[in-house]
mmCIF file of C-alpha atoms and ligand atoms in Angstrom:
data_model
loop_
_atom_site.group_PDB
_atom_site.id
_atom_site.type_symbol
_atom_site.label_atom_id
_atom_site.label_comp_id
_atom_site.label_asym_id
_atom_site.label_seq_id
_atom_site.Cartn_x
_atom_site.Cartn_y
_atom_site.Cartn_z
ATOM 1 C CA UNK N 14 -3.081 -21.197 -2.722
ATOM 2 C CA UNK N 15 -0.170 -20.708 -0.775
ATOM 3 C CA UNK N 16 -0.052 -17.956 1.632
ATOM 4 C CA UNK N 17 3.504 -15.500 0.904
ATOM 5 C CA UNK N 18 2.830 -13.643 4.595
ATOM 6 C CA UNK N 19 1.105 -14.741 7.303
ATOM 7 C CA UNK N 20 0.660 -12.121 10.489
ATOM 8 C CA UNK N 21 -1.437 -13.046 13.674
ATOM 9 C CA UNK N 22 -1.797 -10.300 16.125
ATOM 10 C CA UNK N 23 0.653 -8.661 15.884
ATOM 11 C CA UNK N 24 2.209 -5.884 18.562
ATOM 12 C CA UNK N 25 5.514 -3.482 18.912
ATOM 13 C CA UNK N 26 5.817 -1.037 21.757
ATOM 14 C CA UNK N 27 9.036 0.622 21.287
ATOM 15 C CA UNK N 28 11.727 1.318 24.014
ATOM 16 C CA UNK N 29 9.738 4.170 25.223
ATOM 17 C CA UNK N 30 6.658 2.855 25.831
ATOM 18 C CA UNK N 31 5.121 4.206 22.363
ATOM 19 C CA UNK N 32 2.385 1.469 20.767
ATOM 20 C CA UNK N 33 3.340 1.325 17.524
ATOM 21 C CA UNK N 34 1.418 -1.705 16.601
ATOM 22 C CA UNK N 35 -2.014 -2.798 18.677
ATOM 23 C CA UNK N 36 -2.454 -6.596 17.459
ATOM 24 C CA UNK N 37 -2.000 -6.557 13.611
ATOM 25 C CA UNK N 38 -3.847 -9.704 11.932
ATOM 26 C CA UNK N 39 -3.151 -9.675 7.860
ATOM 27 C CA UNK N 40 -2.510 -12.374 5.392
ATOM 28 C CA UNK N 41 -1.396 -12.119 1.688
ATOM 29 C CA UNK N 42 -1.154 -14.479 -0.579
ATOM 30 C CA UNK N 43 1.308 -15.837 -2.984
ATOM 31 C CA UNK N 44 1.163 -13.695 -6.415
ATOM 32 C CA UNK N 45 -0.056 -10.915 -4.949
ATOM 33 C CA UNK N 46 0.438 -6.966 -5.332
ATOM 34 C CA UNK N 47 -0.602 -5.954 -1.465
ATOM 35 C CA UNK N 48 -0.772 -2.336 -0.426
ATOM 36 C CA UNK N 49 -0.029 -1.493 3.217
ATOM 37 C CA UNK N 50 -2.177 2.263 3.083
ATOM 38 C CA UNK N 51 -2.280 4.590 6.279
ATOM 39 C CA UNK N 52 -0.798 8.043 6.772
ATOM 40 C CA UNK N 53 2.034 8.882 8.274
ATOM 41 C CA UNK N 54 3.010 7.310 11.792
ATOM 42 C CA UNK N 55 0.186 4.495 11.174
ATOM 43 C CA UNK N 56 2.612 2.010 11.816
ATOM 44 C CA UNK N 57 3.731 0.656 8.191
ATOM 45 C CA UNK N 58 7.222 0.910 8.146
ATOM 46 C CA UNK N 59 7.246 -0.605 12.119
ATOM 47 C CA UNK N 60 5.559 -3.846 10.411
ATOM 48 C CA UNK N 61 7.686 -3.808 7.467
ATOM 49 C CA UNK N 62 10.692 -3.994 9.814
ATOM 50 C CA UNK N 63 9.194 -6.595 11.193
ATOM 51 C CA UNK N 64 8.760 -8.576 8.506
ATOM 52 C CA UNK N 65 12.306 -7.963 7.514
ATOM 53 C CA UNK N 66 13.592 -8.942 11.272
ATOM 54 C CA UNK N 67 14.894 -5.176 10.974
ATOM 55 C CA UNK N 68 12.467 -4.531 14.409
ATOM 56 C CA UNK N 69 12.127 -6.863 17.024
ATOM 57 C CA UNK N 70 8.507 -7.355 17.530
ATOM 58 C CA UNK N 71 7.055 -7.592 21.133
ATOM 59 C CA UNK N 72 4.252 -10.014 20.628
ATOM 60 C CA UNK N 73 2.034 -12.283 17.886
ATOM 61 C CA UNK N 74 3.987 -14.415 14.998
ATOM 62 C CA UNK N 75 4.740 -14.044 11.825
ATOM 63 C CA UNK N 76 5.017 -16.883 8.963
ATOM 64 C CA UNK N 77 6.636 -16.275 5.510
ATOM 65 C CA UNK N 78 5.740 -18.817 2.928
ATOM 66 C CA UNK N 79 4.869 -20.852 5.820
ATOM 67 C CA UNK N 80 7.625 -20.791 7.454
ATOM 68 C CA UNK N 81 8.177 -18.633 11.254
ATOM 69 C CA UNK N 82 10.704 -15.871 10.918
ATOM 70 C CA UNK N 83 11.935 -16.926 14.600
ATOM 71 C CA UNK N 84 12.955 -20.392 13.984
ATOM 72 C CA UNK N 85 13.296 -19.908 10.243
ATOM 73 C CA UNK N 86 15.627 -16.677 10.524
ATOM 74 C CA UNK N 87 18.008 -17.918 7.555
ATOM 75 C CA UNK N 88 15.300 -19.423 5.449
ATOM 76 C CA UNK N 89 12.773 -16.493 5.448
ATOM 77 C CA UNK N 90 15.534 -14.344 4.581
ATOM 78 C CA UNK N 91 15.991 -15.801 1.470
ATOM 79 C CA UNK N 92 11.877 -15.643 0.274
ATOM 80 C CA UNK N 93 12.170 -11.911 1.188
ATOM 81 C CA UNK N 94 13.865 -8.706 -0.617
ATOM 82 C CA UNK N 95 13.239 -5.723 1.306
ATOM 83 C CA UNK N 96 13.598 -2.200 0.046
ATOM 84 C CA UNK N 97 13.790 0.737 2.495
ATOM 85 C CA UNK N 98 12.249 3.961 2.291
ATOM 86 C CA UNK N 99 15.476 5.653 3.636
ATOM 87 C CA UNK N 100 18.788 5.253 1.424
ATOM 88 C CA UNK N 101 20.943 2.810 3.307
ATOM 89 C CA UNK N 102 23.963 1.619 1.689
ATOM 90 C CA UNK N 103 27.558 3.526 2.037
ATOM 91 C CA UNK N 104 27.829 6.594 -0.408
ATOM 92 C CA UNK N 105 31.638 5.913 -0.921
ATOM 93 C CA UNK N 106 30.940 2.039 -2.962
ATOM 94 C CA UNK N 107 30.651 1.819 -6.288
ATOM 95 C CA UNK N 108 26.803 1.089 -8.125
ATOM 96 C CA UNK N 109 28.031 -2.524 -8.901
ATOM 97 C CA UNK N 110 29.859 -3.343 -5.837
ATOM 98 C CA UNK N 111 26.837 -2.738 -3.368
ATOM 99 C CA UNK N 112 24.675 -5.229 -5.801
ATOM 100 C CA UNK N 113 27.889 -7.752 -5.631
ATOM 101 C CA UNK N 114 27.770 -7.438 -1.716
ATOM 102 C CA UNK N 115 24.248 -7.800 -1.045
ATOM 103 C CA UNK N 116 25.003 -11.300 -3.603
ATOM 104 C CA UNK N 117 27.707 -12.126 -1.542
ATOM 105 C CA UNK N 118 25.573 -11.966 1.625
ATOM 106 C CA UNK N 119 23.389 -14.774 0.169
ATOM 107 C CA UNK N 120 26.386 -16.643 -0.561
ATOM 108 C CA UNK N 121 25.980 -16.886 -4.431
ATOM 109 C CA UNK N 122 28.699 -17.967 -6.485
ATOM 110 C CA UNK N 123 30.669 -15.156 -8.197
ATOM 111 C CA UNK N 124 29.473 -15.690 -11.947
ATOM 112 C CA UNK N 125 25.864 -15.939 -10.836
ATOM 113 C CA UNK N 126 26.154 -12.817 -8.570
ATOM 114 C CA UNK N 127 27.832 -11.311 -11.719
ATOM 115 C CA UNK N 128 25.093 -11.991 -14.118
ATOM 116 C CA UNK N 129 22.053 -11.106 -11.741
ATOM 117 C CA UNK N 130 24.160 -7.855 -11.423
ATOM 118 C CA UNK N 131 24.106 -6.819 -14.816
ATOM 119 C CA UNK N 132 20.830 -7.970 -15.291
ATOM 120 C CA UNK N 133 19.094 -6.478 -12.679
ATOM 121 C CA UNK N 134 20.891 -3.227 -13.056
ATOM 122 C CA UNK N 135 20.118 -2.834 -17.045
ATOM 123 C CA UNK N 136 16.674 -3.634 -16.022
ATOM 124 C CA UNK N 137 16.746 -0.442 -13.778
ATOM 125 C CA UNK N 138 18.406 1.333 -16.249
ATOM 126 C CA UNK N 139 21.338 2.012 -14.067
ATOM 127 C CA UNK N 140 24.277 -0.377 -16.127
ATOM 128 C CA UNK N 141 25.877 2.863 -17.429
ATOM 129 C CA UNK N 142 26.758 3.785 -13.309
ATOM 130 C CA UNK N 143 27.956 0.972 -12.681
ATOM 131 C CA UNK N 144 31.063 2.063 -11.863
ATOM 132 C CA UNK N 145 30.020 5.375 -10.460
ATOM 133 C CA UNK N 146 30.253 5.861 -6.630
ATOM 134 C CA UNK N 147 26.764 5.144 -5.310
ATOM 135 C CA UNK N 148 27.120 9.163 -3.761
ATOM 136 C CA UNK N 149 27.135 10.891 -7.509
ATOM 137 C CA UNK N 150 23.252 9.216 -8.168
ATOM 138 C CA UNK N 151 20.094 10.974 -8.181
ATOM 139 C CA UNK N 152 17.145 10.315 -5.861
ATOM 140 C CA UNK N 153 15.700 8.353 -8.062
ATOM 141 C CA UNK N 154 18.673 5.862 -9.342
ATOM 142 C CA UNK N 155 19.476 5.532 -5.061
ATOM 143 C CA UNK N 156 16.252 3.829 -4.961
ATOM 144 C CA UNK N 157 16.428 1.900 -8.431
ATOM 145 C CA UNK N 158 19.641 1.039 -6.556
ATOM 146 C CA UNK N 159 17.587 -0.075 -3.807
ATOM 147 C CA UNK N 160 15.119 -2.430 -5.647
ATOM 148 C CA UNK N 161 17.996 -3.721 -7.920
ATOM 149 C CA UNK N 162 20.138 -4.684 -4.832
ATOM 150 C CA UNK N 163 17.140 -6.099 -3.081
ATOM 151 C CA UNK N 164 16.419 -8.566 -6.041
ATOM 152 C CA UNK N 165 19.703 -9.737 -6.646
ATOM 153 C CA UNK N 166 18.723 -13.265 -5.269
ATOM 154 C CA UNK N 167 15.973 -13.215 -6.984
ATOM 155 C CA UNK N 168 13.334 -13.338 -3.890
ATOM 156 C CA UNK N 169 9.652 -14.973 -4.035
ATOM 157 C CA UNK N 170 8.580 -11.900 -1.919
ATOM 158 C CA UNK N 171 9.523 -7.939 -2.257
ATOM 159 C CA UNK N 172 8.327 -5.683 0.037
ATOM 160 C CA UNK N 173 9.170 -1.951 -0.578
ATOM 161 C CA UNK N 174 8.582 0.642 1.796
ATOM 162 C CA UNK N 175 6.945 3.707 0.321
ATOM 163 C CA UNK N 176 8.970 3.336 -2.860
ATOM 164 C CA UNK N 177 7.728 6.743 -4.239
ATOM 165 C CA UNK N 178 7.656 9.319 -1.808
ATOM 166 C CA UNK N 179 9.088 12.371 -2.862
ATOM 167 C CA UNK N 180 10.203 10.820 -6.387
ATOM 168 C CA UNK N 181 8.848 12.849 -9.411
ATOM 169 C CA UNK N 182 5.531 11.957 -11.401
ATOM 170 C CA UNK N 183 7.609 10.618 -14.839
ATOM 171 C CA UNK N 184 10.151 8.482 -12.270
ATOM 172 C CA UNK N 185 6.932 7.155 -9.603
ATOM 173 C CA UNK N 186 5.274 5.904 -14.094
ATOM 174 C CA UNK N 187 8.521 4.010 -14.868
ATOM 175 C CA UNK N 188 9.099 2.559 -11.832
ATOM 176 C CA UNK N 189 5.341 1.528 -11.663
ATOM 177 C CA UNK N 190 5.972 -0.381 -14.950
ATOM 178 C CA UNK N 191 8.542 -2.163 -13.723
ATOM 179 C CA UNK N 192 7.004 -3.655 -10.281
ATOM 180 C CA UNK N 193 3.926 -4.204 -12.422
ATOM 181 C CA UNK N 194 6.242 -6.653 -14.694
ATOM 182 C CA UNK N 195 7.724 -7.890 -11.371
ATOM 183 C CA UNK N 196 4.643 -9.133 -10.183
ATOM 184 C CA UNK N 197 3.492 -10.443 -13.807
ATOM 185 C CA UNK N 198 6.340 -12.461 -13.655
ATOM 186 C CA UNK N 199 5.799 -14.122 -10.220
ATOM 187 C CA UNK N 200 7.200 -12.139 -7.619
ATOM 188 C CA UNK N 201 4.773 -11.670 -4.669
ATOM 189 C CA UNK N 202 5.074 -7.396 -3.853
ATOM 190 C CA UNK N 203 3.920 -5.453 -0.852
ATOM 191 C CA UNK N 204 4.205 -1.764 -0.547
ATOM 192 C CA UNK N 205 3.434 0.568 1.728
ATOM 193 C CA UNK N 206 2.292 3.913 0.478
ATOM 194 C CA UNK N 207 -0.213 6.917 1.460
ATOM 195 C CA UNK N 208 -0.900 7.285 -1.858
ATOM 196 C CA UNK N 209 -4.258 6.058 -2.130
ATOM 197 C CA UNK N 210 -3.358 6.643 -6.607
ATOM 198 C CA UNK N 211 -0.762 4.700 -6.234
ATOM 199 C CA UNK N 212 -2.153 1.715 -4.152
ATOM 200 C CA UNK N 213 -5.291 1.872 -6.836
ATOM 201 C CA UNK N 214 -2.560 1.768 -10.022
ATOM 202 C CA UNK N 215 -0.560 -1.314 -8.571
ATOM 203 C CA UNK N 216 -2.248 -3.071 -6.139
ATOM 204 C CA UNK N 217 -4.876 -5.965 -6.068
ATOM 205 C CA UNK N 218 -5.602 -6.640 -2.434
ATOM 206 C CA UNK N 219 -5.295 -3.594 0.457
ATOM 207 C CA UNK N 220 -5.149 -3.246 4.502
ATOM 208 C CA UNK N 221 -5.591 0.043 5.986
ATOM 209 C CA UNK N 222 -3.252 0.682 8.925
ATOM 210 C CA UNK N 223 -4.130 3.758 11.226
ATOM 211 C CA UNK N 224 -2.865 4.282 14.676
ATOM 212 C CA UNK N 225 -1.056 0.442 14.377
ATOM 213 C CA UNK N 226 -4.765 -1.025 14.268
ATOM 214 C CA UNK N 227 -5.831 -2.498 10.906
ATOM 215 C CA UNK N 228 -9.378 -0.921 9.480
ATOM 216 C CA UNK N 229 -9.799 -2.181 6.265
ATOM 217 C CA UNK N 230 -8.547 -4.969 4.739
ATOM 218 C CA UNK N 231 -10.263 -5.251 1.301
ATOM 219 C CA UNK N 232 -9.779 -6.021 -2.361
ATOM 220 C CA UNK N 233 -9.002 -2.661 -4.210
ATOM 221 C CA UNK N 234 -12.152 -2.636 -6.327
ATOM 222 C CA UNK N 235 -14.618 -3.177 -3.302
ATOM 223 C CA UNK N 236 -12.527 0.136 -1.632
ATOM 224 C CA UNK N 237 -13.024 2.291 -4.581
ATOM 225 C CA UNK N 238 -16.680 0.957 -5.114
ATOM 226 C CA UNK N 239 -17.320 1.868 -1.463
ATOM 227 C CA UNK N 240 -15.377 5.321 -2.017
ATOM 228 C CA UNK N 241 -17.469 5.756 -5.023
ATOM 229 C CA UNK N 242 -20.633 6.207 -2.792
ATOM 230 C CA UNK N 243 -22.034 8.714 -0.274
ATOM 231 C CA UNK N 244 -24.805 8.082 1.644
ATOM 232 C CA UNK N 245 -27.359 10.455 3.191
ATOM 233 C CA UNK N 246 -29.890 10.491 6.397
ATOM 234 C CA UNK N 247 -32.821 12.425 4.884
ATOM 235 C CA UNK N 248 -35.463 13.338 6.862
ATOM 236 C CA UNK N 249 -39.119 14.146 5.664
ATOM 237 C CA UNK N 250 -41.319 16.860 5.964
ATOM 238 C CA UNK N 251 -44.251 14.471 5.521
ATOM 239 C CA UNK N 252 -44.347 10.963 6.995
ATOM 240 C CA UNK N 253 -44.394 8.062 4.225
ATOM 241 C CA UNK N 254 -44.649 4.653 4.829
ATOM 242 C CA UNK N 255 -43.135 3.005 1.674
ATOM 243 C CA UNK N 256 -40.100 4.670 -0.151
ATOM 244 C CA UNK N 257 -40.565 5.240 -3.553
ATOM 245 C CA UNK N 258 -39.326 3.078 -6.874
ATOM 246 C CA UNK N 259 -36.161 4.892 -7.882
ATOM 247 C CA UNK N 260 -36.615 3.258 -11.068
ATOM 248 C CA UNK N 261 -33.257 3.324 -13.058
ATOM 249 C CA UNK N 262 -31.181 5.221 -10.539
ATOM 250 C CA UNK N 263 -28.829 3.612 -8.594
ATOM 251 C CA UNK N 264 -29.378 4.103 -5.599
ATOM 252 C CA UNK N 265 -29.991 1.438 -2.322
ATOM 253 C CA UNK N 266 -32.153 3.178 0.095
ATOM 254 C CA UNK N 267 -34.051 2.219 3.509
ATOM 255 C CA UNK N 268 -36.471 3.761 5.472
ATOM 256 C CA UNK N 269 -35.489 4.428 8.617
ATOM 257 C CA UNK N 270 -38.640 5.239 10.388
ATOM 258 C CA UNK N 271 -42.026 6.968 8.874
ATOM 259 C CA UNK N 272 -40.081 10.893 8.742
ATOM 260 C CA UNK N 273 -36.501 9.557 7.907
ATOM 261 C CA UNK N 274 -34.776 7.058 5.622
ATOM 262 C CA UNK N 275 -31.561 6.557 4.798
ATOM 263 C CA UNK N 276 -30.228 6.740 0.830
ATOM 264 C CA UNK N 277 -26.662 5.845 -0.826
ATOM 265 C CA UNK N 278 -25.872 6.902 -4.206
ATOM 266 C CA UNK N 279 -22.970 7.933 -6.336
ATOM 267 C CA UNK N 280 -20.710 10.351 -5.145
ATOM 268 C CA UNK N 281 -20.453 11.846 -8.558
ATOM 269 C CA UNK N 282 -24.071 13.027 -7.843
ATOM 270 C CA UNK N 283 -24.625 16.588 -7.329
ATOM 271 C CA UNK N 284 -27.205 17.743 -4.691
ATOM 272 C CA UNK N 285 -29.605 19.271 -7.123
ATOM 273 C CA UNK N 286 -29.351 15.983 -8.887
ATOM 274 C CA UNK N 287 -30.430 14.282 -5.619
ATOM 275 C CA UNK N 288 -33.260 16.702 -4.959
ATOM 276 C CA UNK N 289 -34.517 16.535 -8.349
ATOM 277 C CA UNK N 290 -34.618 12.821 -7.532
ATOM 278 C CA UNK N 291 -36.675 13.539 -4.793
ATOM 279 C CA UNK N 292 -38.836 16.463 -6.204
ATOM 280 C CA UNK N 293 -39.486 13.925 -8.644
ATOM 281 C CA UNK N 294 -40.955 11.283 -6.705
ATOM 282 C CA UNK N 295 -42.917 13.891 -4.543
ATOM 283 C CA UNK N 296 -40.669 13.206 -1.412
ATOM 284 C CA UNK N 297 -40.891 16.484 0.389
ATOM 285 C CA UNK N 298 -37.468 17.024 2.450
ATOM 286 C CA UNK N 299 -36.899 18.921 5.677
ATOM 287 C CA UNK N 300 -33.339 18.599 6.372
ATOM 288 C CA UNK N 301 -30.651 16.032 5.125
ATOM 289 C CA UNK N 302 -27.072 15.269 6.660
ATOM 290 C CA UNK N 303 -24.760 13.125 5.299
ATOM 291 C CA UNK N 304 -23.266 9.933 6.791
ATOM 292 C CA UNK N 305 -20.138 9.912 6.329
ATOM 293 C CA UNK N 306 -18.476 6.501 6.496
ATOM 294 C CA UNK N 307 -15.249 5.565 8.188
ATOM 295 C CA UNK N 308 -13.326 5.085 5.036
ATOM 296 C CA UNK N 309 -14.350 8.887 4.212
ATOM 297 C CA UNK N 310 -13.125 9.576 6.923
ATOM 298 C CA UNK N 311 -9.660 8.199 7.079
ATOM 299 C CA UNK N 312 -9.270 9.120 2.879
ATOM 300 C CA UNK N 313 -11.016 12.325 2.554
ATOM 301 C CA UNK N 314 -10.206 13.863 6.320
ATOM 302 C CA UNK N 315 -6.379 12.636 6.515
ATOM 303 C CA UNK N 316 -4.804 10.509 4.037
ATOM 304 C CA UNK N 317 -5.524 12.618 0.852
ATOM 305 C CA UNK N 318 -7.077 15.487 0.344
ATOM 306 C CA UNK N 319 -7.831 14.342 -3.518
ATOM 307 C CA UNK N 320 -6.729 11.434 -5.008
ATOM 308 C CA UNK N 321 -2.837 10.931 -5.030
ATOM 309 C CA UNK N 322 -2.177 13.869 -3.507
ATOM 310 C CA UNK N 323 -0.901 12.900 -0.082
ATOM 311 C CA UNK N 324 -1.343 15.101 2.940
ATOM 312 C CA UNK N 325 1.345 15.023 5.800
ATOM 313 C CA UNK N 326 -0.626 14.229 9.189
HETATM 314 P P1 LIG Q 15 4.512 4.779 9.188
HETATM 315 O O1 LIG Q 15 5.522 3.956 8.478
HETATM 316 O O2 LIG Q 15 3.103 4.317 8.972
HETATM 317 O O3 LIG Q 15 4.654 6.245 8.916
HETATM 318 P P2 LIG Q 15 5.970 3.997 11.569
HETATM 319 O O4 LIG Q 15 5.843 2.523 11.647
HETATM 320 O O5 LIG Q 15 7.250 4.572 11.054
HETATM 321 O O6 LIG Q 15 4.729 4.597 10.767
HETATM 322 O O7 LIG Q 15 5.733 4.606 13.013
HETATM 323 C C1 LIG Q 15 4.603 4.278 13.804
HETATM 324 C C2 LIG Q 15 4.688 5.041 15.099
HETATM 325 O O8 LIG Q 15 5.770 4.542 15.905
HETATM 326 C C3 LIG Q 15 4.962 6.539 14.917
HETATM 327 O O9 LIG Q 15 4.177 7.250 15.859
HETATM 328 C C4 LIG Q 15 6.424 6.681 15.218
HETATM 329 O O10 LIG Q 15 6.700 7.956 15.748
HETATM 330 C C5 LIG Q 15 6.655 5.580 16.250
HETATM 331 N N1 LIG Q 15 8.038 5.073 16.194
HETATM 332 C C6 LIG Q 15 8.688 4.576 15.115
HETATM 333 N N2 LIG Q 15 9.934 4.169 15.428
HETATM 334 C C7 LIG Q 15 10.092 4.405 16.743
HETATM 335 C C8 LIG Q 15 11.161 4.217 17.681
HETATM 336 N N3 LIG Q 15 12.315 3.669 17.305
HETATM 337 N N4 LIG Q 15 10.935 4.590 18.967
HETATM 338 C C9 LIG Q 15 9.755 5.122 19.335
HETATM 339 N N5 LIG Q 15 8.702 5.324 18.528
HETATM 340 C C10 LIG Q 15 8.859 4.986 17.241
#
């Protein structure tokens, strides 16, 4: 399998001493849809800049498709599309100039630069503007603009930066389609987001990013299995030695010693379902805490306060 991005401890301090980025080890591989999740000022956009030669990093390497993005400056440009979260072309061009530029930048010959033109901006539904200055478009057809300018030469790798913040629920469906077709078709995506919904509806493979460490760096399903649970320190009113059979219940539990043990089940599980579970099995409880995990803690404390809906920390 061939590795798209390859980043070995990574750091940026910035000008004024700020640590942006404490060592930042990650790999993603070719085909994939990658989520960069953390909350705001985790360091996400510093790596995507990174990655895009946008920020000069201060130490560790970084390989795309294999190739360093110091000694390969031209080369790795070419693998990578990169779409910022802020809009960043001039509000005077017209829709189909700024696509024509960015072609020209890559040095593509006029016809072809024509044709990925039109095609990429019917694909983003944005051919009728074409000849509209780029100042008249919404929100949401600056950063269709955006995508469509970043794949004009047709990159192996796209990395968009937060790609739906503050765009509305019907635009953040369509444009979800479309990077879902993207990737279908071959493309190798990254995204950063702190929408965990939005990482969970697109994505395949995840790192966490808080405080420019990475915590978690997991496939999507193991996250939201490990979401899906809570576990609880229960301790006993009489001493036991052996736990109970909890028969067709799932639940993994472990005796800590002979008044405590330690239980995980589903989160969906009330707590008069739990102590019915335990009435039933004539476990007599004195107190019981939960243990809350570190991935509660970063989702359920500070990057969302329910699914999708981000909180500003
Ligand atoms: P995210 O994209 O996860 O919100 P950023 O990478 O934008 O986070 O920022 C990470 C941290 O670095 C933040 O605390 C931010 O304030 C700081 N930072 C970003 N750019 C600069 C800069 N040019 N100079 C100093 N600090 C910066």
């Amino acid at each position: 399998m061939t590795t798209a991005i390859a980043i070995s401890d990574l750091t940026k301090i910035y000008a004024n001493g700020f640590e942006a980025l404490k060592g930042i080890s990650l790999q993603v591989q070719q085909g994939d849809f990658f989520a960069l999740l953390g909350p705001n000022g985790a360091g996400k956009s510093t790596t995507i800049g990174v990655l895009s030669t946008l920020v000069r990093k201060t130490g560790g390497t970084v390989e795309i498709f294999g190739k360093n993005v110091d000694s390969h400056v031209y080369e790795t440009k070419l693998d990578l599309g990169v779409v910022p979260q802020e809009v960043n072309f001039s509000q005077f061009e017209r829709v189909k100039d700024i696509v024509m530029t960015q072609a020209g930048y890559y040095g593509m010959p006029r016809k072809l630069a024509a044709e990925r033109c039109e095609k990429y901006l019917r694909k983003l539904d944005l051919w009728d503007k074409r000849n509209d200055r780029s100042r008249t478009l919404s929100g949401g057809m600056k950063r269709r603009l955006m995508i469509a300018r970043a794949l004009v030469h047709e990159p192996k790798l796209l990395i968009l930066d937060e790609p739906t913040a503050g765009v509305d629920i019907e635009l953040r469906r369509s444009m979800w389609e479309f990077l879902t077709e993207l990737n279908e078709s071959g493309t190798t995506i990254i995204l950063t987001t702190h929408y965990l919904e939005e990482a969970e509806q697109l994505c395949r493979n995840i790192a966490i990013i808080d405080k420019g460490r990475i915590v978690e760096n997991t496939s999507m399903r193991a996250l939201l299995a490990a979401l899906d649970k809570q576990t609880y320190i229960v301790d006993l009113a009489k001493p036991v030695e052996t736990l109970p059979d909890w028969g067709d219940v799932p639940v993994t539990a472990s005796l800590l010693d002979s008044h405590s043990f330690e239980i995980t089940v589903a989160a969906s599980l009330t707590m008069s379902g739990l102590f019915k579970l335990f009435l039933e099995r004539g476990i007599e409880v004195s107190a019981l805490r939960s243990k809350s995990n570190r991935l509660e803690q970063l989702f359920l404390g500070r990057l969302t306060d329910a699914r999708g809906d981000a909180v500003n920390v």
